[in-house]
PDB file of C-alpha atoms in Angstrom:
ATOM      1  CA  MET E  29     -82.572 -49.732  80.760  1.00 79.00           C
ATOM      2  CA  SER E  30     -82.551 -46.293  82.322  1.00 94.00           C
ATOM      3  CA  ILE E  31     -81.156 -42.793  81.932  1.00 97.00           C
ATOM      4  CA  PRO E  32     -79.688 -40.659  84.733  1.00 97.00           C
ATOM      5  CA  LYS E  33     -82.109 -37.897  85.709  1.00 97.00           C
ATOM      6  CA  PRO E  34     -79.615 -35.030  85.129  1.00 98.00           C
ATOM      7  CA  LEU E  35     -79.314 -36.136  81.488  1.00 98.00           C
ATOM      8  CA  VAL E  36     -83.096 -36.195  81.081  1.00 98.00           C
ATOM      9  CA  GLN E  37     -83.259 -32.717  82.603  1.00 98.00           C
ATOM     10  CA  THR E  38     -80.550 -31.532  80.219  1.00 98.00           C
ATOM     11  CA  ASN E  39     -82.634 -32.720  77.275  1.00 98.00           C
ATOM     12  CA  GLN E  40     -85.732 -31.030  78.705  1.00 98.00           C
ATOM     13  CA  SER E  41     -83.776 -27.794  79.179  1.00 98.00           C
ATOM     14  CA  PHE E  42     -82.511 -28.060  75.599  1.00 98.00           C
ATOM     15  CA  LEU E  43     -86.101 -28.364  74.359  1.00 98.00           C
ATOM     16  CA  VAL E  44     -87.309 -25.388  76.389  1.00 98.00           C
ATOM     17  CA  ALA E  45     -84.361 -23.175  75.442  1.00 98.00           C
ATOM     18  CA  SER E  46     -84.272 -24.020  71.734  1.00 98.00           C
ATOM     19  CA  VAL E  47     -88.029 -23.633  71.233  1.00 98.00           C
ATOM     20  CA  ILE E  48     -88.109 -20.310  73.097  1.00 98.00           C
ATOM     21  CA  LEU E  49     -85.125 -19.073  71.067  1.00 98.00           C
ATOM     22  CA  ALA E  50     -86.895 -20.147  67.874  1.00 98.00           C
ATOM     23  CA  LEU E  51     -90.084 -18.332  68.791  1.00 98.00           C
ATOM     24  CA  LEU E  52     -88.211 -15.185  69.780  1.00 98.00           C
ATOM     25  CA  PHE E  53     -85.607 -15.004  67.006  1.00 98.00           C
ATOM     26  CA  HIS E  54     -86.144 -17.282  64.023  1.00 97.00           C
ATOM     27  CA  LYS E  55     -88.562 -20.146  63.490  1.00 97.00           C
ATOM     28  CA  ALA E  56     -85.932 -22.179  61.607  1.00 97.00           C
ATOM     29  CA  ILE E  57     -84.234 -22.855  64.967  1.00 98.00           C
ATOM     30  CA  LEU E  58     -87.111 -25.320  65.547  1.00 98.00           C
ATOM     31  CA  LEU E  59     -85.347 -27.554  63.040  1.00 98.00           C
ATOM     32  CA  LEU E  60     -82.633 -28.241  65.629  1.00 98.00           C
ATOM     33  CA  PRO E  61     -84.785 -29.878  68.337  1.00 98.00           C
ATOM     34  CA  PHE E  62     -86.884 -31.512  65.607  1.00 98.00           C
ATOM     35  CA  ALA E  63     -83.756 -33.050  64.020  1.00 98.00           C
ATOM     36  CA  VAL E  64     -82.528 -34.202  67.437  1.00 98.00           C
ATOM     37  CA  GLY E  65     -85.929 -35.808  68.004  1.00 98.00           C
ATOM     38  CA  ILE E  66     -85.910 -37.566  64.630  1.00 98.00           C
ATOM     39  CA  TRP E  67     -82.360 -38.798  65.217  1.00 98.00           C
ATOM     40  CA  THR E  68     -83.263 -40.042  68.700  1.00 98.00           C
ATOM     41  CA  LEU E  69     -86.332 -41.905  67.495  1.00 98.00           C
ATOM     42  CA  ALA E  70     -84.491 -43.404  64.529  1.00 98.00           C
ATOM     43  CA  THR E  71     -81.388 -44.538  66.422  1.00 97.00           C
ATOM     44  CA  GLY E  72     -82.505 -44.729  70.047  1.00 95.00           C
ATOM     45  CA  LYS E  73     -79.631 -42.407  70.955  1.00 96.00           C
ATOM     46  CA  ASN E  74     -80.193 -38.794  71.892  1.00 97.00           C
ATOM     47  CA  PRO E  75     -77.245 -36.581  70.836  1.00 98.00           C
ATOM     48  CA  VAL E  76     -77.980 -34.049  73.602  1.00 98.00           C
ATOM     49  CA  ILE E  77     -77.855 -36.792  76.221  1.00 98.00           C
ATOM     50  CA  LEU E  78     -74.738 -38.348  74.681  1.00 97.00           C
ATOM     51  CA  LEU E  79     -72.976 -34.981  74.815  1.00 97.00           C
ATOM     52  CA  ALA E  80     -74.162 -34.194  78.349  1.00 97.00           C
ATOM     53  CA  ARG E  81     -73.099 -37.652  79.608  1.00 97.00           C
ATOM     54  CA  ARG E  82     -69.482 -36.468  79.405  1.00 96.00           C
ATOM     55  CA  PHE E  83     -70.169 -33.865  82.089  1.00 96.00           C
ATOM     56  CA  LEU E  84     -71.592 -36.156  84.770  1.00 96.00           C
ATOM     57  CA  LYS E  85     -69.539 -35.831  87.947  1.00 96.00           C
ATOM     58  CA  LYS E  86     -70.449 -39.254  89.315  1.00 96.00           C
ATOM     59  CA  PRO E  87     -70.898 -42.633  87.633  1.00 95.00           C
ATOM     60  CA  ALA E  88     -74.184 -42.749  85.696  1.00 94.00           C
ATOM     61  CA  ASN E  89     -75.689 -45.357  88.016  1.00 94.00           C
ATOM     62  CA  ALA E  90     -75.136 -43.084  91.056  1.00 96.00           C
ATOM     63  CA  TYR E  91     -77.973 -40.794  89.924  1.00 97.00           C
ATOM     64  CA  ILE E  92     -81.727 -41.266  90.154  1.00 96.00           C
ATOM     65  CA  GLN E  93     -82.698 -43.147  87.015  1.00 97.00           C
ATOM     66  CA  GLU E  94     -85.502 -42.400  84.545  1.00 97.00           C
ATOM     67  CA  ASP E  95     -87.178 -45.057  82.402  1.00 96.00           C
ATOM     68  CA  ARG E  96     -85.746 -45.129  78.876  1.00 96.00           C
ATOM     69  CA  ASP E  97     -89.017 -46.273  77.285  1.00 95.00           C
ATOM     70  CA  GLN E  98     -90.865 -43.406  78.963  1.00 96.00           C
ATOM     71  CA  GLN E  99     -88.293 -40.931  77.664  1.00 97.00           C
ATOM     72  CA  LEU E 100     -88.670 -42.285  74.125  1.00 97.00           C
ATOM     73  CA  PHE E 101     -92.449 -41.932  74.442  1.00 97.00           C
ATOM     74  CA  ASN E 102     -91.988 -38.327  75.576  1.00 97.00           C
ATOM     75  CA  GLN E 103     -89.580 -37.751  72.677  1.00 98.00           C
ATOM     76  CA  TRP E 104     -92.261 -38.997  70.264  1.00 97.00           C
ATOM     77  CA  ILE E 105     -94.731 -36.465  71.638  1.00 98.00           C
ATOM     78  CA  ALA E 106     -92.236 -33.584  71.473  1.00 98.00           C
ATOM     79  CA  THR E 107     -91.045 -34.492  67.973  1.00 98.00           C
ATOM     80  CA  ILE E 108     -94.580 -34.785  66.614  1.00 98.00           C
ATOM     81  CA  CYS E 109     -95.525 -31.426  68.150  1.00 98.00           C
ATOM     82  CA  LEU E 110     -92.390 -29.777  66.742  1.00 98.00           C
ATOM     83  CA  GLY E 111     -93.020 -31.291  63.313  1.00 98.00           C
ATOM     84  CA  LEU E 112     -96.610 -30.037  63.330  1.00 98.00           C
ATOM     85  CA  SER E 113     -95.383 -26.633  64.443  1.00 98.00           C
ATOM     86  CA  LEU E 114     -92.866 -26.484  61.589  1.00 98.00           C
ATOM     87  CA  LEU E 115     -95.560 -27.508  59.093  1.00 98.00           C
ATOM     88  CA  ALA E 116     -97.983 -24.946  60.452  1.00 98.00           C
ATOM     89  CA  PHE E 117     -95.355 -22.186  60.205  1.00 98.00           C
ATOM     90  CA  ALA E 118     -94.538 -23.289  56.647  1.00 98.00           C
ATOM     91  CA  PHE E 119     -98.193 -23.038  55.594  1.00 98.00           C
ATOM     92  CA  GLY E 120     -98.860 -19.782  57.417  1.00 97.00           C
ATOM     93  CA  TYR E 121    -100.959 -21.150  60.280  1.00 98.00           C
ATOM     94  CA  THR E 122     -99.110 -19.100  62.872  1.00 97.00           C
ATOM     95  CA  VAL E 123    -101.508 -19.566  65.789  1.00 98.00           C
ATOM     96  CA  ILE E 124    -101.463 -23.362  65.402  1.00 98.00           C
ATOM     97  CA  ALA E 125     -97.671 -23.303  65.014  1.00 98.00           C
ATOM     98  CA  TYR E 126     -97.232 -21.323  68.221  1.00 98.00           C
ATOM     99  CA  ALA E 127     -99.682 -23.616  70.024  1.00 98.00           C
ATOM    100  CA  PHE E 128     -97.700 -26.763  69.162  1.00 98.00           C
ATOM    101  CA  SER E 129     -94.385 -25.093  70.011  1.00 98.00           C
ATOM    102  CA  LEU E 130     -95.699 -23.809  73.314  1.00 98.00           C
ATOM    103  CA  MET E 131     -97.031 -27.280  74.171  1.00 98.00           C
ATOM    104  CA  VAL E 132     -93.454 -28.560  73.961  1.00 98.00           C
ATOM    105  CA  VAL E 133     -92.190 -25.689  76.128  1.00 98.00           C
ATOM    106  CA  ALA E 134     -94.981 -26.240  78.656  1.00 98.00           C
ATOM    107  CA  ALA E 135     -94.529 -30.030  78.854  1.00 97.00           C
ATOM    108  CA  ALA E 136     -90.726 -29.885  79.123  1.00 98.00           C
ATOM    109  CA  GLY E 137     -90.873 -26.919  81.503  1.00 97.00           C
ATOM    110  CA  VAL E 138     -93.370 -28.609  83.813  1.00 97.00           C
ATOM    111  CA  ALA E 139     -91.289 -31.810  83.652  1.00 97.00           C
ATOM    112  CA  LEU E 140     -88.303 -29.814  84.873  1.00 97.00           C
ATOM    113  CA  MET E 141     -90.459 -28.807  87.844  1.00 97.00           C
ATOM    114  CA  GLY E 142     -91.314 -32.423  88.591  1.00 95.00           C
ATOM    115  CA  TYR E 143     -94.545 -33.306  86.775  1.00 96.00           C
ATOM    116  CA  CYS E 144     -94.367 -35.394  83.607  1.00 95.00           C
ATOM    117  CA  ILE E 145     -97.453 -35.000  81.408  1.00 95.00           C
ATOM    118  CA  GLY E 146     -96.053 -37.597  78.993  1.00 95.00           C
ATOM    119  CA  CYS E 147     -95.866 -40.066  81.889  1.00 94.00           C
ATOM    120  CA  THR E 148     -99.524 -39.447  82.689  1.00 96.00           C
ATOM    121  CA  ILE E 149    -100.536 -39.917  79.048  1.00 95.00           C
ATOM    122  CA  ARG E 150     -98.515 -43.143  78.740  1.00 95.00           C
ATOM    123  CA  TYR E 151     -99.841 -44.494  82.039  1.00 95.00           C
ATOM    124  CA  ARG E 152    -103.448 -43.862  81.017  1.00 96.00           C
ATOM    125  CA  TYR E 153    -102.783 -45.434  77.616  1.00 94.00           C
ATOM    126  CA  MET E 154    -101.305 -48.533  79.227  1.00 94.00           C
ATOM    127  CA  ILE E 155    -104.297 -48.836  81.600  1.00 95.00           C
ATOM    128  CA  TRP E 156    -106.707 -48.424  78.671  1.00 95.00           C
ATOM    129  CA  LYS E 157    -104.807 -51.035  76.652  1.00 91.00           C
ATOM    130  CA  HIS E 158    -104.805 -53.461  79.596  1.00 93.00           C
ATOM    131  CA  LYS E 159    -108.553 -53.029  80.198  1.00 91.00           C
ATOM    132  CA  ARG E 160    -109.231 -53.489  76.500  1.00 89.00           C
ATOM    133  CA  THR E 161    -107.327 -56.781  76.336  1.00 88.00           C
ATOM    134  CA  LYS E 162    -109.058 -58.017  79.513  1.00 85.00           C
ATOM    135  CA  ALA E 163    -112.471 -57.181  78.053  1.00 79.00           C
ATOM    136  CA  VAL E 164    -111.711 -59.193  74.901  1.00 73.00           C
ATOM    137  CA  ASN E 165    -110.684 -62.311  76.870  1.00 66.00           C
TER     138      ASN E 165
END
């Protein structure tokens, strides 16, 4: 299964915008992308993508497609980083909180420019896992 690239980019833009707004105005705004991430991971349906799907001008299959499993992997990374950022802010570890938030901004921002760090991490993990199973057999 796949997701049209404009919808993936909409989700990435949502992450960048909401995290930057949170860091500039009020840290509680981080709860929004965190909640979207939790919902997505729990249900497999991203509310940002579901909303944006209504605005596609062409049929979904007319766009370049992105791998759904890869996007869920990336969502895991972003949600974990946002959760750690929220925890760090709650316990007063501001530098750590900013670091985790800025990792999400950097990863989503760079993905919007064409390089997916989550894809690289997943690819290397899959290679490692494959080599490990070959070594056992």
